[in-house]
Coordinates of C-alpha atoms in Angstrom, one line a residue:
X22 CA 4.2 4.2 5.4
X23 CA 5.1 7.7 6.7
X24 CA 7.2 8.4 9.7
X25 CA 7.5 12.2 10.4
X26 CA 10.1 11.8 13.0
X27 CA 11.7 14.8 14.7
X28 CA 14.3 16.8 12.7
X29 CA 16.3 13.8 11.4
X30 CA 17.1 14.3 7.7
X31 CA 18.5 11.4 5.7
X32 CA 21.0 11.6 2.8
X33 CA 20.3 11.0 -0.9
X34 CA 22.2 7.7 -0.8
X35 CA 20.0 6.5 2.1
X36 CA 16.9 7.5 0.2
X37 CA 17.9 5.6 -2.8
X38 CA 18.8 2.6 -0.6
X39 CA 15.3 2.8 0.9
X40 CA 13.7 3.1 -2.5
X41 CA 15.5 0.1 -3.9
X42 CA 14.7 -2.3 -1.1
X43 CA 13.8 -5.6 -2.6
X44 CA 10.1 -6.1 -1.9
X45 CA 10.7 -9.7 -0.8
X46 CA 13.3 -8.9 1.8
X47 CA 11.4 -6.2 3.6
X48 CA 8.5 -6.5 6.0
X49 CA 6.4 -3.9 7.9
X50 CA 5.9 -3.9 11.6
X51 CA 2.3 -4.5 12.7
X52 CA 1.6 -2.5 15.8
X53 CA -0.5 -5.2 17.5
X54 CA 0.1 -8.4 19.4
X55 CA -1.7 -11.8 19.5
X56 CA -2.3 -13.2 23.0
X57 CA -0.2 -16.3 23.3
X58 CA 0.7 -18.4 26.4
X59 CA 2.9 -20.8 24.5
X60 CA 5.8 -18.3 24.3
X61 CA 5.6 -17.2 27.9
X62 CA 9.0 -18.6 28.9
X63 CA 10.7 -16.6 26.2
X64 CA 8.7 -13.4 26.9
X65 CA 9.4 -13.6 30.7
X66 CA 13.1 -14.0 30.0
X67 CA 13.2 -11.0 27.8
X68 CA 11.1 -8.9 30.3
X69 CA 13.5 -9.9 33.2
X70 CA 16.5 -9.0 31.1
X71 CA 15.1 -5.6 30.2
X72 CA 14.3 -4.9 33.8
X73 CA 18.0 -5.6 34.6
X74 CA 19.1 -3.5 31.7
X75 CA 16.9 -0.5 32.8
X76 CA 17.7 -0.7 36.5
X77 CA 21.3 -2.0 36.1
X78 CA 24.3 -0.6 37.9
X79 CA 25.0 2.0 35.2
X80 CA 21.4 3.1 34.9
X81 CA 20.3 6.5 35.9
X82 CA 16.9 5.1 36.9
X83 CA 16.1 3.5 40.2
X84 CA 13.6 1.0 41.5
X85 CA 11.1 3.7 42.3
X86 CA 10.5 4.0 38.6
X87 CA 8.8 0.6 38.2
X88 CA 8.2 -0.9 34.9
X89 CA 4.7 -1.5 33.8
X90 CA 5.1 -5.2 32.9
X91 CA 1.7 -5.4 31.3
X92 CA 2.6 -2.7 28.8
X93 CA 6.1 -4.2 28.3
X94 CA 4.7 -7.7 27.8
X95 CA 2.4 -6.5 25.0
X96 CA 5.4 -4.9 23.2
X97 CA 7.6 -7.9 23.7
X98 CA 4.9 -10.2 22.3
X99 CA 4.3 -7.9 19.3
X100 CA 8.1 -7.7 18.7
X101 CA 8.8 -11.4 18.7
X102 CA 5.7 -12.2 16.6
X103 CA 6.7 -9.6 14.0
X104 CA 10.3 -10.6 14.0
X105 CA 9.5 -14.4 13.9
X106 CA 7.1 -13.8 10.9
X107 CA 9.9 -11.9 9.1
X108 CA 12.4 -14.6 9.7
X109 CA 10.0 -17.3 8.5
X110 CA 9.5 -15.3 5.3
X111 CA 13.2 -14.6 4.8
X112 CA 12.8 -10.8 5.5
X113 CA 16.0 -9.3 6.9
X114 CA 14.5 -5.8 7.4
X115 CA 11.3 -4.7 9.1
X116 CA 10.0 -1.1 8.8
X117 CA 8.4 0.6 11.8
X118 CA 7.2 4.1 12.5
X119 CA 8.7 5.4 15.7
X120 CA 6.6 8.6 15.7
X121 CA 4.7 8.7 19.0
X122 CA 1.5 9.9 17.3
X123 CA 1.5 6.7 15.2
X124 CA 1.3 4.6 18.4
X125 CA -1.4 6.9 19.7
X126 CA -3.7 6.2 16.7
X127 CA -6.7 4.1 17.6
X128 CA -6.1 0.4 16.8
X129 CA -9.2 -0.5 14.7
X130 CA -9.9 -4.0 13.5
X131 CA -12.6 -4.2 10.9
X132 CA -14.4 -1.2 12.3
X133 CA -14.0 -2.0 16.0
X134 CA -11.6 -0.1 18.3
X135 CA -9.6 -2.7 20.2
X136 CA -7.9 -0.7 23.0
X137 CA -6.6 -3.8 24.8
X138 CA -4.2 -4.5 21.9
X139 CA -2.7 -0.9 21.8
X140 CA 1.0 -0.7 22.2
X141 CA 3.0 1.8 24.3
X142 CA 5.4 4.0 22.4
X143 CA 7.6 4.4 25.5
X144 CA 7.9 0.7 26.2
X145 CA 8.5 -0.1 22.5
X146 CA 11.4 2.4 22.7
X147 CA 12.8 0.7 25.8
X148 CA 12.5 -2.7 24.1
X149 CA 14.3 -1.5 20.9
X150 CA 17.0 0.2 22.9
X151 CA 17.6 -3.1 24.8
X152 CA 17.7 -5.1 21.6
X153 CA 20.2 -2.7 20.0
X154 CA 22.4 -2.7 23.2
X155 CA 22.4 -6.5 23.2
X156 CA 23.3 -6.5 19.4
X157 CA 20.1 -8.4 18.5
X158 CA 19.1 -5.7 16.0
X159 CA 20.4 -2.6 14.2
X160 CA 18.0 0.3 14.2
X161 CA 18.2 2.9 11.4
X162 CA 16.0 5.8 12.4
X163 CA 13.8 7.3 9.7
X164 CA 13.0 10.9 9.0
X165 CA 12.3 13.2 6.1
X166 CA 14.1 14.7 3.1
X167 CA 13.9 18.4 2.6
X168 CA 10.8 20.6 2.6
X169 CA 8.0 21.3 0.1
X170 CA 6.2 24.6 -0.5
X171 CA 2.4 24.2 -0.2
X172 CA 0.9 26.5 -2.9
X173 CA -2.5 26.5 -1.2
X174 CA -1.4 27.4 2.4
X175 CA 1.8 29.3 1.5
X176 CA 3.7 27.3 4.1
X177 CA 6.7 25.1 4.1
X178 CA 5.9 21.4 4.8
X179 CA 8.3 18.5 5.4
X180 CA 9.2 16.6 2.3
X181 CA 9.1 12.8 1.7
X182 CA 9.2 10.8 4.9
X183 CA 10.7 7.4 5.6
X184 CA 10.1 4.8 8.3
X185 CA 12.7 3.5 10.6
X186 CA 14.4 0.2 9.8
X187 CA 15.0 -2.7 12.1
X188 CA 17.8 -4.9 10.7
X189 CA 17.5 -8.5 12.1
X190 CA 20.8 -9.9 13.2
X191 CA 21.8 -13.5 13.4
X192 CA 22.0 -13.4 17.2
X193 CA 18.2 -12.6 17.3
X194 CA 17.5 -15.4 15.0
X195 CA 19.4 -17.8 17.3
X196 CA 17.5 -16.4 20.3
X197 CA 14.1 -17.0 18.7
X198 CA 14.9 -20.3 16.9
X199 CA 14.2 -22.7 19.8
X200 CA 10.8 -21.0 20.4
X201 CA 9.8 -20.5 16.7
X202 CA 6.9 -22.9 16.7
X203 CA 5.5 -21.5 19.9
X204 CA 5.4 -17.8 18.7
X205 CA 2.0 -17.0 17.3
X206 CA 3.3 -14.9 14.4
X207 CA 1.0 -16.3 11.7
X208 CA -2.0 -15.7 14.0
X209 CA -0.9 -12.1 14.4
X210 CA -0.5 -11.5 10.7
X211 CA -3.8 -13.2 9.8
X212 CA -5.7 -11.1 12.3
X213 CA -5.2 -7.8 10.4
X214 CA -8.1 -5.7 9.2
X215 CA -9.4 -6.5 5.8
X216 CA -11.8 -3.5 5.6
X217 CA -10.5 0.0 6.5
X218 CA -12.6 3.2 6.6
X219 CA -10.7 6.5 6.6
X220 CA -11.8 10.1 7.2
X221 CA -10.9 13.2 5.3
X222 CA -7.5 13.4 7.2
X223 CA -6.8 9.8 6.1
X224 CA -7.2 8.5 9.7
X225 CA -8.9 5.2 10.4
X226 CA -12.3 5.5 11.9
X227 CA -14.7 3.1 13.6
X228 CA -17.8 1.7 11.8
X229 CA -20.5 -0.9 12.4
X230 CA -20.2 -4.2 10.6
X231 CA -23.5 -4.6 8.6
X232 CA -24.5 -8.0 7.1
X233 CA -23.1 -6.8 3.8
X234 CA -19.8 -5.8 5.3
X235 CA -19.6 -9.1 7.2
X236 CA -19.9 -10.9 3.9
X237 CA -17.2 -8.7 2.5
X238 CA -14.9 -9.5 5.4
X239 CA -15.5 -13.2 4.8
X240 CA -14.8 -12.9 1.1
X241 CA -11.5 -11.0 1.9
X242 CA -10.5 -13.6 4.4
X243 CA -11.1 -16.4 1.9
X244 CA -9.1 -14.4 -0.7
X245 CA -6.1 -13.9 1.6
X246 CA -6.2 -17.5 2.6
X247 CA -6.1 -18.6 -1.0
X248 CA -3.0 -16.5 -1.6
X249 CA -1.0 -18.3 1.0
X250 CA 1.9 -20.2 -0.5
X251 CA 0.7 -20.0 -4.1
X252 CA 2.4 -16.8 -5.5
X253 CA 6.2 -16.7 -6.1
X254 CA 8.6 -14.3 -7.6
X255 CA 11.3 -15.3 -10.1
X256 CA 13.8 -17.6 -8.4
X257 CA 13.0 -16.5 -4.9
X258 CA 12.9 -19.7 -2.9
X259 CA 9.8 -18.9 -0.7
X260 CA 6.2 -17.9 -1.6
X261 CA 5.4 -14.2 -1.4
X262 CA 3.8 -13.1 1.9
X263 CA 0.8 -11.3 0.5
X264 CA -2.2 -9.8 2.4
X265 CA -4.8 -7.5 0.9
X266 CA -7.3 -5.2 2.5
X267 CA -9.9 -2.7 1.1
X268 CA -9.7 1.0 2.0
X269 CA -12.8 3.2 1.8
X270 CA -12.8 7.0 2.1
X271 CA -15.4 8.8 4.2
X272 CA -18.1 6.2 3.6
X273 CA -18.6 2.9 1.8
X274 CA -19.7 4.6 -1.4
X275 CA -16.2 6.1 -2.0
X276 CA -12.9 4.2 -2.5
X277 CA -12.8 0.6 -1.5
X278 CA -9.9 -0.5 -3.6
X279 CA -7.8 -3.5 -2.9
X280 CA -4.3 -2.8 -1.5
X281 CA -1.5 -5.3 -0.6
X282 CA -0.5 -3.9 2.8
X283 CA 3.2 -3.8 2.1
X284 CA 2.8 -2.5 -1.4
X285 CA 4.6 -5.6 -2.6
X286 CA 2.5 -5.9 -5.8
X287 CA 1.5 -2.3 -6.5
X288 CA 5.1 -1.0 -6.4
X289 CA 6.4 -3.7 -8.8
X290 CA 7.0 -2.6 -12.4
X291 CA 5.6 -4.4 -15.3
X292 CA 8.8 -6.4 -16.0
X293 CA 9.0 -7.7 -12.4
X294 CA 5.3 -8.5 -12.4
X295 CA 5.9 -10.8 -15.4
X296 CA 8.3 -12.8 -13.2
X297 CA 5.5 -13.8 -10.9
X298 CA 4.3 -17.4 -10.9
X299 CA 1.0 -18.8 -9.5
X300 CA 0.9 -22.5 -8.6
X301 CA 4.2 -22.8 -10.5
X302 CA 2.8 -21.5 -13.7
X303 CA 3.7 -18.3 -15.6
X304 CA 1.2 -15.4 -15.3
X305 CA -0.6 -13.1 -17.7
X306 CA -1.8 -9.6 -16.9
X307 CA -4.9 -8.0 -18.4
X308 CA -5.9 -4.4 -18.0
X309 CA -9.0 -2.3 -18.4
X310 CA -8.1 0.4 -20.9
X311 CA -8.7 4.0 -19.7
X312 CA -11.1 2.6 -17.0
X313 CA -12.1 5.8 -15.2
X314 CA -12.7 7.9 -18.3
X315 CA -14.5 5.0 -19.9
X316 CA -16.9 4.8 -16.9
X317 CA -17.7 8.5 -17.3
X318 CA -18.4 8.0 -21.0
X319 CA -20.6 5.1 -19.9
X320 CA -22.7 7.5 -17.8
X321 CA -23.2 9.5 -21.0
X322 CA -24.1 6.4 -23.0
X323 CA -21.3 7.3 -25.4
X324 CA -18.8 4.8 -26.9
X325 CA -15.7 6.9 -27.0
X326 CA -14.0 4.7 -29.7
X327 CA -17.0 4.9 -32.1
X328 CA -17.4 8.6 -31.3
X329 CA -13.8 9.6 -32.1
X330 CA -12.2 6.8 -34.0
X331 CA -9.9 3.9 -33.3
X332 CA -6.8 6.1 -33.0
X333 CA -8.3 8.3 -30.3
X334 CA -8.4 7.6 -26.6
X335 CA -9.4 9.8 -23.6
X336 CA -5.7 10.6 -23.1
X337 CA -5.3 12.1 -26.6
X338 CA -4.2 15.6 -27.2
X339 CA -3.2 17.2 -30.5
X340 CA -0.4 19.0 -28.7
X341 CA 3.0 17.9 -29.8
X342 CA 5.2 20.0 -27.5
X343 CA 7.2 17.0 -26.2
X344 CA 8.2 13.5 -27.4
X345 CA 5.3 10.9 -27.5
X346 CA 6.5 9.0 -24.4
X347 CA 6.6 12.1 -22.2
X348 CA 3.4 13.5 -23.7
X349 CA 1.5 10.3 -22.9
X350 CA 2.8 10.1 -19.3
X351 CA 1.8 13.8 -18.8
X352 CA -1.6 13.3 -20.3
X353 CA -2.3 10.2 -18.2
X354 CA -1.4 12.1 -15.0
X355 CA -3.4 15.2 -16.2
X356 CA -6.5 13.0 -16.7
X357 CA -6.0 11.6 -13.1
X358 CA -5.8 15.1 -11.8
X359 CA -9.0 16.2 -13.7
X360 CA -10.9 13.3 -12.3
X361 CA -9.6 13.3 -8.8
X362 CA -8.9 16.9 -8.0
X363 CA -11.5 19.5 -7.0
X364 CA -11.2 23.0 -8.3
X365 CA -11.9 22.6 -12.0
X366 CA -9.2 22.9 -14.7
X367 CA -7.3 25.3 -12.6
X368 CA -7.1 22.9 -9.7
X369 CA -6.0 20.1 -12.0
X370 CA -3.3 22.2 -13.6
X371 CA -1.9 23.1 -10.1
X372 CA -1.9 19.4 -9.3
X373 CA -0.1 18.5 -12.5
X374 CA 2.5 21.2 -11.8
X375 CA 3.0 19.7 -8.3
X376 CA 3.5 16.3 -9.9
X377 CA 6.1 17.7 -12.3
X378 CA 7.9 19.5 -9.5
X379 CA 8.0 16.3 -7.5
X380 CA 9.4 14.5 -10.6
X381 CA 12.2 17.1 -11.0
X382 CA 13.0 16.7 -7.3
X383 CA 13.4 12.9 -7.8
X384 CA 15.7 13.5 -10.8
X385 CA 17.9 15.7 -8.6
X386 CA 18.1 12.9 -6.1
X387 CA 19.2 10.4 -8.7
X388 CA 15.8 8.6 -9.0
X389 CA 14.0 7.7 -12.3
X390 CA 11.6 10.2 -13.9
X391 CA 8.0 9.2 -14.2
X392 CA 7.6 11.6 -17.1
X393 CA 10.9 10.6 -18.9
X394 CA 12.1 14.2 -18.6
X395 CA 15.8 13.2 -18.7
X396 CA 15.7 11.2 -21.9
X397 CA 13.5 13.9 -23.5
X398 CA 16.0 16.6 -22.6
X399 CA 13.3 18.6 -20.6
X400 CA 15.1 19.0 -17.3
X401 CA 15.2 22.6 -16.4
X402 CA 12.6 23.6 -19.1
X403 CA 9.1 24.7 -18.4
X404 CA 6.3 22.2 -18.9
X405 CA 3.0 23.5 -20.3
X406 CA 0.8 21.9 -17.6
X407 CA -2.1 24.3 -18.0
X408 CA -2.3 23.9 -21.8
X409 CA -2.2 20.1 -21.5
X410 CA -5.0 20.0 -18.9
X411 CA -7.1 22.4 -21.0
X412 CA -6.5 20.4 -24.2
X413 CA -7.6 17.2 -22.5
X414 CA -10.7 18.8 -21.1
X415 CA -11.6 20.1 -24.6
X416 CA -11.0 16.8 -26.3
X417 CA -13.2 15.0 -23.7
X418 CA -16.1 17.5 -24.1
X419 CA -18.9 15.0 -23.4
X420 CA -17.5 14.2 -19.9
X421 CA -15.8 17.5 -19.1
X422 CA -18.5 18.5 -16.7
X423 CA -17.3 15.8 -14.3
X424 CA -13.8 17.2 -14.3
X425 CA -12.7 19.0 -11.1
X426 CA -15.6 17.7 -9.1
X427 CA -13.7 15.0 -7.2
X428 CA -15.7 12.3 -9.0
X429 CA -12.6 10.0 -8.7
X430 CA -13.5 8.5 -5.3
X431 CA -16.9 7.4 -6.7
X432 CA -15.2 5.8 -9.7
X433 CA -12.7 4.1 -7.4
X434 CA -15.7 2.6 -5.6
X435 CA -17.1 1.3 -8.9
X436 CA -13.7 -0.2 -9.9
X437 CA -13.4 -1.7 -6.5
X438 CA -16.8 -3.5 -7.1
X439 CA -15.5 -4.7 -10.4
X440 CA -12.4 -6.1 -8.6
X441 CA -14.7 -7.7 -5.9
X442 CA -16.7 -9.5 -8.6
X443 CA -13.5 -10.8 -10.3
X444 CA -11.9 -11.9 -7.0
X445 CA -15.1 -13.6 -5.8
X446 CA -15.4 -15.5 -9.1
X447 CA -11.9 -16.8 -9.0
X448 CA -12.2 -17.6 -5.3
X449 CA -15.2 -19.7 -6.0
X450 CA -13.0 -21.7 -8.5
X451 CA -10.2 -22.0 -5.9
X452 CA -8.0 -20.0 -8.3
X453 CA -5.7 -17.0 -7.5
X454 CA -6.1 -13.7 -9.1
X455 CA -4.0 -10.6 -8.1
X456 CA -5.7 -7.2 -8.4
X457 CA -3.7 -4.0 -9.2
X458 CA -6.6 -1.6 -9.3
X459 CA -7.7 -1.8 -12.9
X460 CA -5.5 -4.7 -14.0
X461 CA -5.5 -8.4 -13.0
X462 CA -2.9 -11.2 -12.9
X463 CA -3.7 -14.9 -13.1
X464 CA -2.2 -18.1 -14.4
X465 CA -1.4 -18.0 -18.2
X466 CA -3.8 -20.9 -18.9
X467 CA -6.7 -18.9 -17.4
X468 CA -6.3 -15.9 -19.7
X469 CA -9.6 -16.4 -21.5
X470 CA -11.5 -17.0 -18.3
X471 CA -10.0 -13.8 -16.8
X472 CA -11.0 -11.8 -19.9
X473 CA -14.5 -13.1 -19.8
X474 CA -14.8 -12.5 -16.1
X475 CA -13.6 -8.9 -16.5
X476 CA -16.2 -8.2 -19.1
X477 CA -18.9 -9.7 -16.9
X478 CA -17.8 -7.7 -13.9
X479 CA -17.7 -4.4 -15.9
X480 CA -21.2 -4.9 -17.2
X481 CA -22.5 -6.1 -13.8
X482 CA -21.2 -2.9 -12.1
X483 CA -21.8 -0.3 -14.8
X484 CA -24.9 -1.8 -16.4
X485 CA -23.3 -1.6 -19.8
X486 CA -20.2 -2.7 -21.7
X487 CA -20.1 0.1 -24.3
X488 CA -16.6 1.1 -23.2
X489 CA -15.2 -2.1 -21.8
X490 CA -11.9 -2.4 -23.6
X491 CA -9.4 -5.0 -22.3
X492 CA -5.7 -5.2 -23.3
X493 CA -2.9 -7.5 -22.5
X494 CA 0.1 -6.0 -20.7

């Protein structure tokens, strides 16, 4: 969640602190409210107190600058519903973008622009200022770290950005506690979009709900409903608060992958994912091996394993410039660039160089290297990105004509349909499956059922199972 706030730069220590936030202790602020009359007493009290705060004796404002109580009411409702939901799920931090352009974005719910639920940036700022002044919250404003050089435009752009953090204090918990059951926090969080369509600038756009899309919405609602209260992490004493949506890019033939809205699952490493339980049972994770390259070989009706031997994979290169761990990480990223970046081999090489530069920047900031450059002793040394990309393109000759064409979004759409099939199959059985793009997590006792369902889904979507290879994580 990006928050390109004014020129506020945060320190390395603050960045690391943000990066290491425990997923089960942090929530994200949903910029919407749910109409609710049951909490009117609390809402009216807060509005009256804010009015006193704004027009108090020490205020520079006067009564001529009247508050728009309708706009303020929406913000107060949204605030207490978001905070109440966080408290119920034991979150002590909630992330929010305070960039005014973020508030100005159209609020779209499953394709429909719902203007009446839009929140005011000005009145949210007033509300947060009041909450800070009353010591109900601490507010740590976000910003960005450094600048990046854009090789395509030749311009400097702001670096990584971070949202602001609302720290919930005990005094706020005490304020809301007597009203907790009357605050429609669950209704708010269950009324989030399950289908999102974005344009080329990654902005949400409106769309018409066809019969097919309505069925998809219903499937997603059933899926999210089944997740409630059934997934836990390690010894954390409450179920994880999970909610998935599907994000399409440009049209409904591109993208469509499942995303947990807080990134709670996608950002977990393999070790942490193994600590999940479903219905109190340990989990197993199965993965489609080399899914996107495999689907390209499927188009060519070539079994890549029979074609090149058991020791070969689409990530193979004969180059031995670097230790195997680093080489494999670089090759996987290079393949992603070849599939997802336009501009041929040159565009993919530029993209891989950008990934390496980003990794080096992370190392300088004390963060782990995705390419294992520190343990390989490669920090400060040049990486042969172009040679790696060219080698991969050569080794994958039968599918190289797809590289650099931006075919990745179409492949994401195919893998999203595979995920839909698997989710729908498990939902029919009242079982939980967690999708992480091309891998799936379920109860250990359902491993064989999951494997069979993954094979069925792959064949159903691609029309073949020549390159359907599944491995256990």
